[in-house]
mmCIF file of C-alpha atoms in Angstrom:
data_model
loop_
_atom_site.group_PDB
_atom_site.id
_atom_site.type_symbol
_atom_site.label_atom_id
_atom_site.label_comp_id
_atom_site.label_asym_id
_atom_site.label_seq_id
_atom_site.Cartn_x
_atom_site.Cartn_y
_atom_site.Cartn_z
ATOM 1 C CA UNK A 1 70.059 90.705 113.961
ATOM 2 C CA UNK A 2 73.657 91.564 113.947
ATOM 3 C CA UNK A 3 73.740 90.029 117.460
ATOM 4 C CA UNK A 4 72.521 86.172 116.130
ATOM 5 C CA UNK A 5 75.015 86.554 113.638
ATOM 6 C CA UNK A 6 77.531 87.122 115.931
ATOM 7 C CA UNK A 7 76.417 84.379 118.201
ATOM 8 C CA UNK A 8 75.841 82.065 115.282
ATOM 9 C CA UNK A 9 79.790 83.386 113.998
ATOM 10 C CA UNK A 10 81.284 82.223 117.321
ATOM 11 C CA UNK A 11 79.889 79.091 117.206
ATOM 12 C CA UNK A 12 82.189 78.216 114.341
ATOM 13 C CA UNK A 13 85.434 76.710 115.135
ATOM 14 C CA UNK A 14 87.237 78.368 112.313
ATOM 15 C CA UNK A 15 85.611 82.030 113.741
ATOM 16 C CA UNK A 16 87.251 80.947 117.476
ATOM 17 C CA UNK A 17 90.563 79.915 116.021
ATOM 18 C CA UNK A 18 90.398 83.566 114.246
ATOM 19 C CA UNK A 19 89.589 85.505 117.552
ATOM 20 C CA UNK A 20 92.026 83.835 119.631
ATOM 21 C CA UNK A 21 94.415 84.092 116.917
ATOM 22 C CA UNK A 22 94.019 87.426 116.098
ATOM 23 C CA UNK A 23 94.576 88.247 120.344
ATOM 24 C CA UNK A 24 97.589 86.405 120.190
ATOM 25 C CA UNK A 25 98.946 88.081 117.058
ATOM 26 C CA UNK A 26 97.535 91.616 118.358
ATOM 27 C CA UNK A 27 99.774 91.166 121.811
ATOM 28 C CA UNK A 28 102.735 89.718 120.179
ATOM 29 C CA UNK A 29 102.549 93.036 117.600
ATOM 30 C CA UNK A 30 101.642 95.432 120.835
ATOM 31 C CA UNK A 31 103.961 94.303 122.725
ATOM 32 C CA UNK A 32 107.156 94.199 120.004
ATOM 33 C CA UNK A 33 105.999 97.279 118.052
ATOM 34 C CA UNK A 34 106.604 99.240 121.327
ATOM 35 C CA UNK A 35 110.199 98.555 120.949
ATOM 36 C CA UNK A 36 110.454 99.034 116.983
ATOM 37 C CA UNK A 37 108.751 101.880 117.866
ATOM 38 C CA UNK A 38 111.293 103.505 120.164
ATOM 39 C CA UNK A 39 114.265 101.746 118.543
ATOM 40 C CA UNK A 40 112.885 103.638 115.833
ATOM 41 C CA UNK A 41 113.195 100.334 113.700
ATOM 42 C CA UNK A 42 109.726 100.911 112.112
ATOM 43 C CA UNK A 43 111.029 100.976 108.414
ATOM 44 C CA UNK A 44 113.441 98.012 109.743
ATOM 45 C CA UNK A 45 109.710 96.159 110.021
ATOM 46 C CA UNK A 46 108.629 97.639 106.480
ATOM 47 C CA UNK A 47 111.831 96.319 105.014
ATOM 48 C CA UNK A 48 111.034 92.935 106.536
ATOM 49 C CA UNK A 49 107.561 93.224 105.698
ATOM 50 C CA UNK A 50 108.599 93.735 101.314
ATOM 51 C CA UNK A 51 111.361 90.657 102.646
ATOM 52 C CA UNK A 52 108.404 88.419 103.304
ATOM 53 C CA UNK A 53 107.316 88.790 99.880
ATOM 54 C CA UNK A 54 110.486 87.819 98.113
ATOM 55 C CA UNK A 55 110.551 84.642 100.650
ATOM 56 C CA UNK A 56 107.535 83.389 99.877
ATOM 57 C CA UNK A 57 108.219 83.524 96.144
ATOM 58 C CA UNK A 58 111.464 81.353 97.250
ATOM 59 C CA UNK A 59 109.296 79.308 99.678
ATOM 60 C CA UNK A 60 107.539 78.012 96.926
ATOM 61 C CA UNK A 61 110.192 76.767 94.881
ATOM 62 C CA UNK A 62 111.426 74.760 98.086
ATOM 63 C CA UNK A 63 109.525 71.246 98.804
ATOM 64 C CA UNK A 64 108.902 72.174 102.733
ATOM 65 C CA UNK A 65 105.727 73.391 104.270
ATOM 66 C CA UNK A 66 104.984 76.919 103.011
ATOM 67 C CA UNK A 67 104.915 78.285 106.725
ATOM 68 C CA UNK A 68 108.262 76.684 107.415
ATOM 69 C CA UNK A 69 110.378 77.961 104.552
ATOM 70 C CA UNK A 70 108.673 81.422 105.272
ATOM 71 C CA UNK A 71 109.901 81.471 109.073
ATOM 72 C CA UNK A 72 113.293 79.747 107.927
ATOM 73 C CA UNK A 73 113.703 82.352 105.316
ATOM 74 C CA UNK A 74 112.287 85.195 106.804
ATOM 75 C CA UNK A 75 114.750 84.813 109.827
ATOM 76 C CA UNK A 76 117.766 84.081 107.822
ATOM 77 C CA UNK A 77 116.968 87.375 105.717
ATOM 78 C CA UNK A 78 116.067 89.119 109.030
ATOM 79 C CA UNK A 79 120.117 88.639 110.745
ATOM 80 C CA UNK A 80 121.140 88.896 107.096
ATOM 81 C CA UNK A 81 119.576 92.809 107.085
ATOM 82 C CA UNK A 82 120.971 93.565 110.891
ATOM 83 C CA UNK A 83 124.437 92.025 109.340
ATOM 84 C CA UNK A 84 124.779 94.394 106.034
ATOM 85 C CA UNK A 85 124.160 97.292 108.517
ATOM 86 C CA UNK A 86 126.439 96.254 110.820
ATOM 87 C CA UNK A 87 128.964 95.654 108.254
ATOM 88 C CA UNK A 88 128.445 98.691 105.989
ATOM 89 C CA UNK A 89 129.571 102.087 106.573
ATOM 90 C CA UNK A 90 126.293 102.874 105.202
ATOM 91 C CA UNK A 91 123.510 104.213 106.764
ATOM 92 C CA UNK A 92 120.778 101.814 108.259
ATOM 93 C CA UNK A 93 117.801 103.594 105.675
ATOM 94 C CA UNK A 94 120.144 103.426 102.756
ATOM 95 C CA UNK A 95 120.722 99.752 103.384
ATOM 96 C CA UNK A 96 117.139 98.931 103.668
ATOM 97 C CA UNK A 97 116.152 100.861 100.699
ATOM 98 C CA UNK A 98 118.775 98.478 98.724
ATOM 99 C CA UNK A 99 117.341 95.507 100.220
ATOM 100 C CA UNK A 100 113.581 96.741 99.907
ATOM 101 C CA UNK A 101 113.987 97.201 95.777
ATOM 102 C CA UNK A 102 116.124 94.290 95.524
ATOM 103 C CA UNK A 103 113.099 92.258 97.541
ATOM 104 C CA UNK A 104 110.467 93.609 95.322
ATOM 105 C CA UNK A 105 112.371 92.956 91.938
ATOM 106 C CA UNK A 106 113.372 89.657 92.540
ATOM 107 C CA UNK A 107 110.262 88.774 94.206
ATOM 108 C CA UNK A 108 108.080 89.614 91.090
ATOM 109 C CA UNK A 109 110.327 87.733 88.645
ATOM 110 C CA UNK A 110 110.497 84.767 91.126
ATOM 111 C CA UNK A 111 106.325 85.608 90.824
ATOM 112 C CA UNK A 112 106.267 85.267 87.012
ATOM 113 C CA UNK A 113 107.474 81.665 87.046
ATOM 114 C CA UNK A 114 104.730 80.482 89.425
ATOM 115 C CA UNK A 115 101.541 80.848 87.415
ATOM 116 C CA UNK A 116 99.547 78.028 89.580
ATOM 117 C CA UNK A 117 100.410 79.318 92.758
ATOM 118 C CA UNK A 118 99.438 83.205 91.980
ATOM 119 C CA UNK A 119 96.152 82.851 93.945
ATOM 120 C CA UNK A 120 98.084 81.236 97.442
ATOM 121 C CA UNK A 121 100.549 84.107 96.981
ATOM 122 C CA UNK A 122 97.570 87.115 96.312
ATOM 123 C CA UNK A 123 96.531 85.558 100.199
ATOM 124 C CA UNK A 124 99.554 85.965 101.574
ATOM 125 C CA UNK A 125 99.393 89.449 100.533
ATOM 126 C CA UNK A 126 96.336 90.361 101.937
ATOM 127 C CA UNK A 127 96.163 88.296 104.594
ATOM 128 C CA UNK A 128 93.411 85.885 105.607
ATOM 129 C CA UNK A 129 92.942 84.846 109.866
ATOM 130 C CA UNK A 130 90.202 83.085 109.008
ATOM 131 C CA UNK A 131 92.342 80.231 107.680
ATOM 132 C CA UNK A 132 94.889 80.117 110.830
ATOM 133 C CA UNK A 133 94.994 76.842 112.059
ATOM 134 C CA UNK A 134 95.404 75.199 115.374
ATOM 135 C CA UNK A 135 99.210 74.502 114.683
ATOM 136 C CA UNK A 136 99.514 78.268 114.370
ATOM 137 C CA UNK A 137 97.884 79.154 117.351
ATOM 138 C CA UNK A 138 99.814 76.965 119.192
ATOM 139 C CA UNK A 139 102.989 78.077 117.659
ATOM 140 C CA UNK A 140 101.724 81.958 118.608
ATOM 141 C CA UNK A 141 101.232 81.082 122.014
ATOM 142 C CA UNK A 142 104.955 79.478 122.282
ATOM 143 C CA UNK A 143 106.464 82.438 120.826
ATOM 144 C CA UNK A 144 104.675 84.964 123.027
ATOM 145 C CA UNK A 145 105.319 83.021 125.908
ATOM 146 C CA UNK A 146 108.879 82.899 124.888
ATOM 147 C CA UNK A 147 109.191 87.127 124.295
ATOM 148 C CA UNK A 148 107.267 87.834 127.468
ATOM 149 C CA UNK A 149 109.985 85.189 129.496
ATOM 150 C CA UNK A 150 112.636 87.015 127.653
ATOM 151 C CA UNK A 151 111.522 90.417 128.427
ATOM 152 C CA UNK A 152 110.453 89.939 132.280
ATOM 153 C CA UNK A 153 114.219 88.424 132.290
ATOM 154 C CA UNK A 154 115.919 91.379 130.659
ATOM 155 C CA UNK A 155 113.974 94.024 131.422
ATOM 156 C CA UNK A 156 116.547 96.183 132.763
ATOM 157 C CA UNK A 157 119.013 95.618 130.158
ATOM 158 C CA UNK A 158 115.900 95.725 127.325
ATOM 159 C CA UNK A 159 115.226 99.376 128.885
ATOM 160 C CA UNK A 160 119.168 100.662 128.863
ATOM 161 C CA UNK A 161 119.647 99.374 125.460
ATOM 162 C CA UNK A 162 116.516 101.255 124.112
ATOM 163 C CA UNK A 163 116.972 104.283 125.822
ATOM 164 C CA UNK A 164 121.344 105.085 126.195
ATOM 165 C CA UNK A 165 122.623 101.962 124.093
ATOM 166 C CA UNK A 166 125.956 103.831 124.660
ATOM 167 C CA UNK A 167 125.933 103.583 128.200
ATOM 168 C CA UNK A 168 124.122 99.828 127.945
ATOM 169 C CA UNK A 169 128.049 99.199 125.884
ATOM 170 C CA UNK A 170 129.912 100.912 128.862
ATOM 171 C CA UNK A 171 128.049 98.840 130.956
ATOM 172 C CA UNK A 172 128.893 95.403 129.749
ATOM 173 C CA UNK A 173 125.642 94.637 128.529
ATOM 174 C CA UNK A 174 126.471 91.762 125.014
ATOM 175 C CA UNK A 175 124.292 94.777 122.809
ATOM 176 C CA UNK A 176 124.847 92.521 119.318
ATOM 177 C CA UNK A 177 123.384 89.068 120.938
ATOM 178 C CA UNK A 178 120.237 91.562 122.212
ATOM 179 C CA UNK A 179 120.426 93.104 118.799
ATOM 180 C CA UNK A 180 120.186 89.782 116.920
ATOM 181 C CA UNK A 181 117.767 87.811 119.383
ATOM 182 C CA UNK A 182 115.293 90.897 119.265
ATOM 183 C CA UNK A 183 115.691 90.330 115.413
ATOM 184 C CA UNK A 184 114.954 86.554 115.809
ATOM 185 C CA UNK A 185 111.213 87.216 117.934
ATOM 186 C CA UNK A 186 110.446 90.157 115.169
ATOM 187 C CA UNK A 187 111.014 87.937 112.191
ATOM 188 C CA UNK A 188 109.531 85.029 114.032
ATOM 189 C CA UNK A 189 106.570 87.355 114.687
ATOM 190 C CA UNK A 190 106.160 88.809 111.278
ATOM 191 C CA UNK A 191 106.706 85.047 110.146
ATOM 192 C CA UNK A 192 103.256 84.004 111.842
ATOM 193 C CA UNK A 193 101.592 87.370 111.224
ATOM 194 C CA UNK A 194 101.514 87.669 107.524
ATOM 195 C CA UNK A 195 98.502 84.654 107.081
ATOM 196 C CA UNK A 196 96.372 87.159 109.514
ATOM 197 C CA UNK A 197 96.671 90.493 107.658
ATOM 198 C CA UNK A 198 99.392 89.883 104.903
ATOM 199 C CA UNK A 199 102.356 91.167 103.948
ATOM 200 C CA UNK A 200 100.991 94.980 102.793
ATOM 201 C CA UNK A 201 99.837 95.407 105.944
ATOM 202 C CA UNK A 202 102.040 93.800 108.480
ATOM 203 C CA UNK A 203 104.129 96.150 109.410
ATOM 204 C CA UNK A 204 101.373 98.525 110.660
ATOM 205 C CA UNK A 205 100.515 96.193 112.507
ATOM 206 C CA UNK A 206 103.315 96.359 114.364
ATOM 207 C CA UNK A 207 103.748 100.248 114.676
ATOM 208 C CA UNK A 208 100.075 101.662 114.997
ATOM 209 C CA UNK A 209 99.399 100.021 118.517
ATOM 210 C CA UNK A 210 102.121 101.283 119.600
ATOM 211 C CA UNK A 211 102.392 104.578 118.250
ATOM 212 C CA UNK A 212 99.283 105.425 119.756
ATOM 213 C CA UNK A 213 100.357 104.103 123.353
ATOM 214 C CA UNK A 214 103.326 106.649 122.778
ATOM 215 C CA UNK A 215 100.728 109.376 122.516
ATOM 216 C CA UNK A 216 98.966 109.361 125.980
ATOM 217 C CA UNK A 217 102.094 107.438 127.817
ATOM 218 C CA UNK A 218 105.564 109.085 128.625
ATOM 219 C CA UNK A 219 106.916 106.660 131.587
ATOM 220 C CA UNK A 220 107.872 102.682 129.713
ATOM 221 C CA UNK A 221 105.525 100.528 132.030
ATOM 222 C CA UNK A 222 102.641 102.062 131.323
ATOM 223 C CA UNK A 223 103.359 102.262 127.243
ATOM 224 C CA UNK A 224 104.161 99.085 126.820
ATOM 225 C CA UNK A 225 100.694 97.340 128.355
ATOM 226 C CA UNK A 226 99.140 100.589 126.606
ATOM 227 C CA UNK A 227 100.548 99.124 123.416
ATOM 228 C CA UNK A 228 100.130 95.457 123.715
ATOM 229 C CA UNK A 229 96.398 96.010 124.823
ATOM 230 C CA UNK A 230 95.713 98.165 121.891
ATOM 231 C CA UNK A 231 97.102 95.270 119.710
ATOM 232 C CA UNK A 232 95.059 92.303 121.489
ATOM 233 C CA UNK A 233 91.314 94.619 121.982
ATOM 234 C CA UNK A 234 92.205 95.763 118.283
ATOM 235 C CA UNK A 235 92.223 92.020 117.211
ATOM 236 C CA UNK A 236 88.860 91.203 119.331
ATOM 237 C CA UNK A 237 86.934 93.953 117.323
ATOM 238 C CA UNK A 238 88.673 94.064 113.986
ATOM 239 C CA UNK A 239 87.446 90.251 113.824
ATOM 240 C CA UNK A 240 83.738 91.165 115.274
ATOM 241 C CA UNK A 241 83.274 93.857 112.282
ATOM 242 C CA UNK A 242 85.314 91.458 109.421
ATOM 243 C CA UNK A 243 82.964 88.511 110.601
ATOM 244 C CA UNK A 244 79.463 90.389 110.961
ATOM 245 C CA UNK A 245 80.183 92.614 108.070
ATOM 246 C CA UNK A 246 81.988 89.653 105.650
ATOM 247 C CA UNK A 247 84.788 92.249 105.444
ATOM 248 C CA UNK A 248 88.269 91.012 104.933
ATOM 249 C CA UNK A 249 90.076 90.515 108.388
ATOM 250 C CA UNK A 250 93.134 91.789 108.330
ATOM 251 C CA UNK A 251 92.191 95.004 107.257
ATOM 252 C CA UNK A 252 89.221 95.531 109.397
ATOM 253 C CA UNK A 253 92.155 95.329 112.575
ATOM 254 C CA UNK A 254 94.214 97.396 110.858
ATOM 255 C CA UNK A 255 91.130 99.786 110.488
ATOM 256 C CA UNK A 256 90.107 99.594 114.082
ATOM 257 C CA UNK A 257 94.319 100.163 114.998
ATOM 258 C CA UNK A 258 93.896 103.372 113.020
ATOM 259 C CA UNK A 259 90.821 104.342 114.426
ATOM 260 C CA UNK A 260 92.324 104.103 118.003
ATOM 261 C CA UNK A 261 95.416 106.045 116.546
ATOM 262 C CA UNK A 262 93.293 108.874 115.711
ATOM 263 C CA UNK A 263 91.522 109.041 119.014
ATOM 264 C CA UNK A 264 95.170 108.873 120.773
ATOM 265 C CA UNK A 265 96.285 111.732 118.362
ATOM 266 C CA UNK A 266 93.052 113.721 119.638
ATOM 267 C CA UNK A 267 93.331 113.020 123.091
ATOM 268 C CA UNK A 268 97.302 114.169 123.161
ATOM 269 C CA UNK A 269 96.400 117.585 121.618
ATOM 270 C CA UNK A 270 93.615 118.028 124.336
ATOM 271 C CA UNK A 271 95.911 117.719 126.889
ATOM 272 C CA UNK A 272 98.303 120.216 125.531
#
C-alpha cells in the first residue's frame, strides 16, 4: 500500500519539485553547515534564522515579490550582523543576543499590523517544500553551483581561514572579503531555505548534518561530503515519510537529520 502511494506521490509534479528541492536545499545546508560548524558560527545561523523573521514582517510592507525582499533583506541584515561585530568591542554572542531580541520584538509588532497576511507568515514559519516552485529550484541550483565553484577555487585558503585564521592574516590571505562573501552564500542559503522547513527550524538544518559528519570524521575531505550527503539523503527521506505519512515536510527532514545525529553520536562512543 504504502508503496502505490509513493508511486502515485511521485507522479505529481509538485511532489518532484519537493524532492529535488529538498536535495538541493539538503546539499547546500550539508555542505555550508560544515563550515558554520567549525567556524563555530552556529548561533551566527540562529541569529540569522530569528533575522528572517523580522524581514519578512518588513518584506511585506514592501511592494516586491515576497522571496525577493526576503533575500534582499536577509543579506543586507546578514553583512549588517558581521559589521556590528566587527565594529564592536563586544563579544560576537553578546552582539547576536542584541540583535536576536531586537529581531523578535520588532518582528512581532511589525506582525500586529498585518492581520491579512498572518496565515502567509505562520508558513514561513514552519516551512512548507511542497509549495517550492520551479523558479526556486532553479535559483537553488545557481547558488549551489556558485558555492561549490567558490569552494573548489579557494579551497586552500577556505581550509587556513577555518582552521589558523591568524596565520591565513600572516599569510596575505583578504580574511574580511572571505568573511563577508561566506556571509553572502549563508544568507543567500537561509534566504531560499526558510519556504522548505521555515524559519524555527532552519538553522538546524544547517548544523545537524554536519554535526554528525564531525562525529565519525576527523580529516576535512572526508567531513565535508560526510556532511553534505547527510543533508541531500536527509532531504530524499524526510520528503518520502512527510508525503506517505501527510506529515509536514520540513520537520519530517529535520526528524530524519536528528535521527542520523543520534546514530553518529552512538557510533563515536563505540569506537572509543
Amino acid at each position: 500500500m504504502i508503496n502505490s502511494d509513493w508511486i502515485e506521490l511521485l507522479s505529481l509534479p509538485f511532489m518532484q519539485r519537493a524532492i529535488i528541492g529538498g536535495v538541493l536545499l539538503g546539499t547546500l545546508g550539508g555542505l555550508l553547515g560544515s563550515f558554520v560548524v567549525l567556524r563555530q558560527l552556529s548561533m551566527y545561523g540562529n541569529a540569522l534564522g530569528h533575522v528572517a523573521f523580522l524581514a519578512v514582517v518588513i518584506g511585506a510592507f514592501i511592494p516586491l515579490p515576497s522571496n525577493l525582499s526576503l533575500t534582499v533583506l536577509l543579506v543586507f541584515f546578514g553583512l549588517g550582523v558581521i559589521y556590528l561585530i566587527d565594529k564592536t568591542n563586544l563579544g560576537s554572542d553578546t552582539i547576536l543576543g542584541v540583535i536576536v531580541a531586537g529581531s523578535v520584538a520588532l518582528g512581532t509588532i511589525g506582525f500586529s499590523f498585518l492581520e491579512g497576511y498572518r496565515r502567509n507568515l505562520l508558513s514561513v514559519l514552519f516551512g512548507d517544500i511542497l509549495a517550492i516552485s520551479n523558479l526556486d529550484i532553479i535559483l537553488l541550483v545557481l547558488l549551489l553551483a556558485v558555492t561549490i565553484f567558490s569552494f573548489v577555487v579557494t579551497l586552500p585558503q577556505q581550509i587556513l581561514l577555518t582552521f589558523s585564521p591568524d596565520l591565513a592574516q600572516l599569510k596575505g590571505i583578504p580574511i574580511q572579503l572571505y568573511r563577508y562573501s561566506f556571509i553572502v552564500l549563508l544568507s543567500l542559503t537561509l534566504a531560499l531555505s526558510i519556504r522548505a522547513v521555515g524559519i524555527l527550524l532552519v538553522n538546524a538544518f544547517l548544523v545537524i548534518p554536519a554535526a554528525t559528519a564531525r562525529l565519525v570524521c576527523q580529516q576535512f575531505i572526508p567531513f565535508l561530503g560526510l556532511a553534505t550527503a547527510i543533508g541531500a539523503v536527509s532531504g530524499i527521506l524526510g520528503m518520502m515519510i512527510s508525503g506517505i505519512w501527510d506529515l509536514p515536510s520540513g520537520p519530517s527532514i529535520v526528524l530524519v537529520q536528528l535521527v542520523v545525529f543520534l546514530v553518529g553520536v552512538g557510533l563515536s562512543r563505540s569506537s572509543h
